[in-house]
Coordinates of C-alpha atoms in Angstrom, one line a residue:
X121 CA 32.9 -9.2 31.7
X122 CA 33.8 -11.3 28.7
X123 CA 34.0 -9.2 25.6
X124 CA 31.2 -10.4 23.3
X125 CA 30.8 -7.5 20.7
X126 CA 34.4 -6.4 19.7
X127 CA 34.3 -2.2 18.3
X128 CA 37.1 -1.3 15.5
X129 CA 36.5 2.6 13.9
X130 CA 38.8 3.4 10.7
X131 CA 40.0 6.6 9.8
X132 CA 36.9 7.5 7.7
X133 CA 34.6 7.0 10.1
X134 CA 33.5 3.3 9.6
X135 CA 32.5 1.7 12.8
X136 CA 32.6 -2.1 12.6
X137 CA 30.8 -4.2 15.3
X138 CA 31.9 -8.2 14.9
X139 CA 30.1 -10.4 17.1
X140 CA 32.4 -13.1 19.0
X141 CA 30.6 -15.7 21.0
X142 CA 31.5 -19.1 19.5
X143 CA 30.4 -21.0 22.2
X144 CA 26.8 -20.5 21.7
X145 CA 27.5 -19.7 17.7
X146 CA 26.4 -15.3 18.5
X147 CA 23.1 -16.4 20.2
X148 CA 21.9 -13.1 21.3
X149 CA 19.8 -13.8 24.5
X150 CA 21.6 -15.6 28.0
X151 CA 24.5 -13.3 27.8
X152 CA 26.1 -9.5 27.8
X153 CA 25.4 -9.5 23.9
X154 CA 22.4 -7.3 23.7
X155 CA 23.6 -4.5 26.6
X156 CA 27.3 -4.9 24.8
X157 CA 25.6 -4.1 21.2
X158 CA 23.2 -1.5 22.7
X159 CA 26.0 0.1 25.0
X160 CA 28.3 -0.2 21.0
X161 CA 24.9 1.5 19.5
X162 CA 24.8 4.0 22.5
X163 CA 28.7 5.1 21.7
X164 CA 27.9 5.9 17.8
X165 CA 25.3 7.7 18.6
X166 CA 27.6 10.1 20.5
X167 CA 30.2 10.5 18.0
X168 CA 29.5 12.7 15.2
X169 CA 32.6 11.0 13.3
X170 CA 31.0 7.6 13.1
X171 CA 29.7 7.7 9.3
X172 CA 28.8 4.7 8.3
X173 CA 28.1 1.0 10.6
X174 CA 28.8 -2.7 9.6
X175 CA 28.0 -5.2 11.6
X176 CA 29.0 -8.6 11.7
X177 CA 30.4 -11.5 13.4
X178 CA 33.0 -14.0 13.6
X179 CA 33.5 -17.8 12.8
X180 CA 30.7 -18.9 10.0
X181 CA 27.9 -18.1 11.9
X182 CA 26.6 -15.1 11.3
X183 CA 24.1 -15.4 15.2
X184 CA 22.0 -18.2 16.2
X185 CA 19.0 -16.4 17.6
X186 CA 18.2 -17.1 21.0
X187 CA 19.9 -19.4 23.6
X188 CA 18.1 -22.4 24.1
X189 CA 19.8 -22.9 27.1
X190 CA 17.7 -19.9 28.6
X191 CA 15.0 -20.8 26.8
X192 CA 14.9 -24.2 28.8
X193 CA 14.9 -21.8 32.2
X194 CA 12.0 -19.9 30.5
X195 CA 10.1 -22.8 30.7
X196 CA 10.4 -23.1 34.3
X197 CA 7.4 -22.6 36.8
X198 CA 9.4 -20.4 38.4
X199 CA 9.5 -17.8 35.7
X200 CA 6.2 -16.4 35.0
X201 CA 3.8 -15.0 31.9
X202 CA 4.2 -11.7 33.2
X203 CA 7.8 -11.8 34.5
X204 CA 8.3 -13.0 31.0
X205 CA 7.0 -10.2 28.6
X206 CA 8.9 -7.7 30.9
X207 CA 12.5 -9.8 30.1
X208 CA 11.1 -8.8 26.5
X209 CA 10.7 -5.9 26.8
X210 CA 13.8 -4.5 29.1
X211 CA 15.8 -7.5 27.5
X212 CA 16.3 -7.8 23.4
X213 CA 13.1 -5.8 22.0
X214 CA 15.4 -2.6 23.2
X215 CA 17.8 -3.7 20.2
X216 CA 15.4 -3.3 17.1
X217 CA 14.5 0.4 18.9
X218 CA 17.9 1.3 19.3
X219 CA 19.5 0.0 16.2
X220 CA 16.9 0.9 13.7
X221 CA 16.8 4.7 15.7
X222 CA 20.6 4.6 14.3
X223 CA 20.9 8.2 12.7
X224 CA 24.0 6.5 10.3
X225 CA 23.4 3.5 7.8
X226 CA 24.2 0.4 8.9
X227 CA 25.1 -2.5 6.8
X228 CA 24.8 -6.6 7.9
X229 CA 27.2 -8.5 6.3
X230 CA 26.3 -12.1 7.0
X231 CA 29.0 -14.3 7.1
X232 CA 26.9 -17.5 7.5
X233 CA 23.6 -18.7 9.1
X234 CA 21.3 -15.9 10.5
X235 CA 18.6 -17.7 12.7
X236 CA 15.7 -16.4 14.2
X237 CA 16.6 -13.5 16.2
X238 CA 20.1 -13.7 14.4
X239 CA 17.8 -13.2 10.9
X240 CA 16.0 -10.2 12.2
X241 CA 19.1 -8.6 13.4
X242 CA 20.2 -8.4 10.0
X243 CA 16.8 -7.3 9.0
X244 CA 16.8 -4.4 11.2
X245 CA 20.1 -2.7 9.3
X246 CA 19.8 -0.6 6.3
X247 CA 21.4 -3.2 3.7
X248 CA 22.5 -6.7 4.3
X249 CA 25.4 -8.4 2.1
X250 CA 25.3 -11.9 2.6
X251 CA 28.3 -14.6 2.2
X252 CA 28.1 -17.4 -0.6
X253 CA 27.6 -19.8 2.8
X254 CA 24.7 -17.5 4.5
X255 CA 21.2 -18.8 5.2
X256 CA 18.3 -16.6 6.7
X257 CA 15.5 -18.7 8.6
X258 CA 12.7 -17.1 10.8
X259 CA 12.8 -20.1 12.4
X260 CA 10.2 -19.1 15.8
X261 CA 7.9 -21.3 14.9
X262 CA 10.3 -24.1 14.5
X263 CA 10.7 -23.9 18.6
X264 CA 7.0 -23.4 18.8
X265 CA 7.4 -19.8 19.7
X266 CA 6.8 -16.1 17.6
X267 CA 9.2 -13.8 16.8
X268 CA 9.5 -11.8 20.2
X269 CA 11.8 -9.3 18.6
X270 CA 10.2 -7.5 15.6
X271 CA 11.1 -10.0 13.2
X272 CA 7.4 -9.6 12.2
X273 CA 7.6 -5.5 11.6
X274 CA 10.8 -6.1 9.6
X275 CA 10.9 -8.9 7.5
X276 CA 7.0 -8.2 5.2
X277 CA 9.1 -4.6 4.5
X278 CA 12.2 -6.4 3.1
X279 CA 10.7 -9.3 1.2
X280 CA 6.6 -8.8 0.7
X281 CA 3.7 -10.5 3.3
X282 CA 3.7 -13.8 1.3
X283 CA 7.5 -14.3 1.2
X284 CA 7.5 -13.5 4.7
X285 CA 4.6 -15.3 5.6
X286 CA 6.1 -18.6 4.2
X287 CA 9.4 -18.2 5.9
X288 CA 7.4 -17.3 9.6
X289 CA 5.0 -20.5 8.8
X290 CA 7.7 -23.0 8.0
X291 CA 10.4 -21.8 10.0
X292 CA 12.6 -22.9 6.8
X293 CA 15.9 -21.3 6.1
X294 CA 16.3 -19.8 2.9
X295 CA 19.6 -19.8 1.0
X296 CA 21.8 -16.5 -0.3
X297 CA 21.1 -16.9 -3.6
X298 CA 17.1 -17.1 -2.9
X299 CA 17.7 -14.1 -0.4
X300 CA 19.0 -12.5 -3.3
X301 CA 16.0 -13.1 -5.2
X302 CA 13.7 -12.1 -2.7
X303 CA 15.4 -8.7 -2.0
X304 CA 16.1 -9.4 1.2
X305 CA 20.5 -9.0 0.4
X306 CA 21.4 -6.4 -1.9
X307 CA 24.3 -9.0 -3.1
X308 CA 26.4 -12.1 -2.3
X309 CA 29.6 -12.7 -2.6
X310 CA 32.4 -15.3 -1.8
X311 CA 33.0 -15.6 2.2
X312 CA 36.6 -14.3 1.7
X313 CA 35.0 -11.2 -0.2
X314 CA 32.3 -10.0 2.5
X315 CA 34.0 -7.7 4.5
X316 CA 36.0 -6.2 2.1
X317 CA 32.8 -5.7 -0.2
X318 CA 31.0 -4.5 3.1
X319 CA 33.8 -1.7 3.8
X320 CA 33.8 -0.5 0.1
X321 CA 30.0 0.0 0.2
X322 CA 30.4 1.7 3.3
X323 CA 33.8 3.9 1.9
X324 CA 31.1 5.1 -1.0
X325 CA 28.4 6.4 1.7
X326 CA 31.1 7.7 4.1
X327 CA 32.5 9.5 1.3
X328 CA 29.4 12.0 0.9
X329 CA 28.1 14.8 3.4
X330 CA 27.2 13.2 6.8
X331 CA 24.6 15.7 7.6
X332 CA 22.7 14.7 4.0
X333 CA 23.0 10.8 4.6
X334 CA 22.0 11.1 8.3
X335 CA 19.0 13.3 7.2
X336 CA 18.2 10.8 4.0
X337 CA 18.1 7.6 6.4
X338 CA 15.5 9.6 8.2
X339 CA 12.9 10.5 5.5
X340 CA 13.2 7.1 4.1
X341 CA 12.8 5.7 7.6
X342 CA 9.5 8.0 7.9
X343 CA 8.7 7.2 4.3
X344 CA 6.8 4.3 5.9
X345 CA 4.6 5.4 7.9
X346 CA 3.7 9.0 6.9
X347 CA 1.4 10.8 4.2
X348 CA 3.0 11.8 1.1
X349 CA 2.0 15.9 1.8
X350 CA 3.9 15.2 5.2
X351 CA 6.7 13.6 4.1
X352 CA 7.2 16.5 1.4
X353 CA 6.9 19.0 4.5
X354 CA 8.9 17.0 6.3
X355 CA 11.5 17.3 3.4
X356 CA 11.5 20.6 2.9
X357 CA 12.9 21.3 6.3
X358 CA 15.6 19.3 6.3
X359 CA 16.4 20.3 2.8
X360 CA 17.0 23.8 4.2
X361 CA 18.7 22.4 6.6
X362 CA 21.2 21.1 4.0
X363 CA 21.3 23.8 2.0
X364 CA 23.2 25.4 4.8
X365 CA 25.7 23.2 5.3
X366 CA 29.3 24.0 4.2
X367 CA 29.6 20.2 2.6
X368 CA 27.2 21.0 0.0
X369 CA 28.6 24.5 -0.2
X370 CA 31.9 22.6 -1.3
X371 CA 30.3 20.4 -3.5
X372 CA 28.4 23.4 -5.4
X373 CA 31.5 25.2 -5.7
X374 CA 33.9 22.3 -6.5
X375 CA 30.9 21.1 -9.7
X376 CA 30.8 24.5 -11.3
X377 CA 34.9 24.7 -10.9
X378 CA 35.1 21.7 -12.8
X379 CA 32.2 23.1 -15.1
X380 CA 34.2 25.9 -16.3
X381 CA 37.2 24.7 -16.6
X382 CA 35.9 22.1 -19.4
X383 CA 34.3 25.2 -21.3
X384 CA 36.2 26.0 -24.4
X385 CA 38.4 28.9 -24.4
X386 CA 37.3 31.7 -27.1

């Protein structure tokens, strides 16, 4: 099986994903790529080291969406409604469960184009850093189809209903700097600056207690859906949760160490 989704961890526990599948620019459908990212997603899941994920992809195409050679056997009589919406189903909706289920944050950088499917992978990660040379386009409409893979759920929470209305009605692609404007990147920078600007932001979260940034990406992640009073519940058990844990034990004792050592001496 042709490696599609190439794995590299670091030493701090940043996992980095890179997409590799010039031949069809990262299309995500017609391949291995979704089972290779789920089985990658599967992996970090089971190792408490992983801290922080970045995912990205090679050449200067960040993914195409989906293949339009499969989407030309689609088509065919052969392949009906029903066998359809189960290919959906068991096929790429299992990646927008299983990467937004992530318990660690997960960064996009975008090296380049991000279409259709490709934009709403990026969508479903926690922060998204685009290159100088990205584009986003929720481009379904464009191919006379929807967006089949949550692109709908995601995008109106990143950018507003109109903003993500006018994008899922033209189909257009929208450049970095107007992503940037519409809040759906954090930042841009040069192409040769992505991934050294993705592994610094992910060095900064990797750098504070797992436990409290695995438990902070899930309240904000229920933050969207829950009542205030249940989300304060909700809060108050995984705050004693992390008031037992021996990182913020260290960080108690290591801020009033540093406090007393800048008192004045009598």
């Amino acid at each position: 099986m042709t490696e599609l989704v190439h794995y590299e961890q670091s030493a701090d526990g940043i996992v980095t994903l890179t997409l590799d599948d010039p031949a069809t620019r990262n299309a995500l459908t017609g391949s291995d790529m979704v089972d290779q990212l789920l089985a990658a997603f599967a992996r970090i899941e089971r190792d408490p080291g992983v801290r922080v994920l970045i995912l990205t992809a090679t050449g200067n195409v960040f993914s195409s969406g989906g293949n339009v050679n499969d989407m030309q056997r689609q088509i065919g009589p052969e392949v009906g409604s029903a066998a359809l919406r189960q290919e959906y189903r068991h096929g790429i909706q299992r990646l927008p469960l299983a990467l937004h289920a992530l318990e660690v944050p997960t960064i996009a950088a975008v090296n380049g184009p991000a279409i259709g499917a490709g934009c709403d992978l990026a969508c479903m990660c926690d922060v998204r850093i685009a290159a100088e040379t990205a584009s986003f386009a929720e481009s379904f409409v464009k191919l006379g189809i929807v967006p089949g893979d949550g692109g709908a759920w995601f995008l109106p929470r990143l950018i507003g209903m109109a903003r993500a209305a006018e994008m899922s009605f033209t189909g257009d692609a929208v450049d970095a700097g107007t992503a940037l404007d519409w809040g759906l990147v954090s930042r841009v920078v040069p192409t040769v600056e992505l991934l050294p600007a993705a592994q610094a932001l992910a060095a900064r979260m990797a750098a504070n207690s797992p436990d409290a940034v695995r438990l902070t990406k899930r309240l904000l992640r229920e933050s969207q859906h829950v009542r205030l009073d249940t989300l304060l519940e909700l809060s108050a058990a995984y705050q004693a949760l992390a008031h037992k844990t021996q990182a913020h034990a260290d960080a108690v004792g290591h801020f009033v160490a540093q406090r007393a050592a800048r008192k004045p001496r009598a």
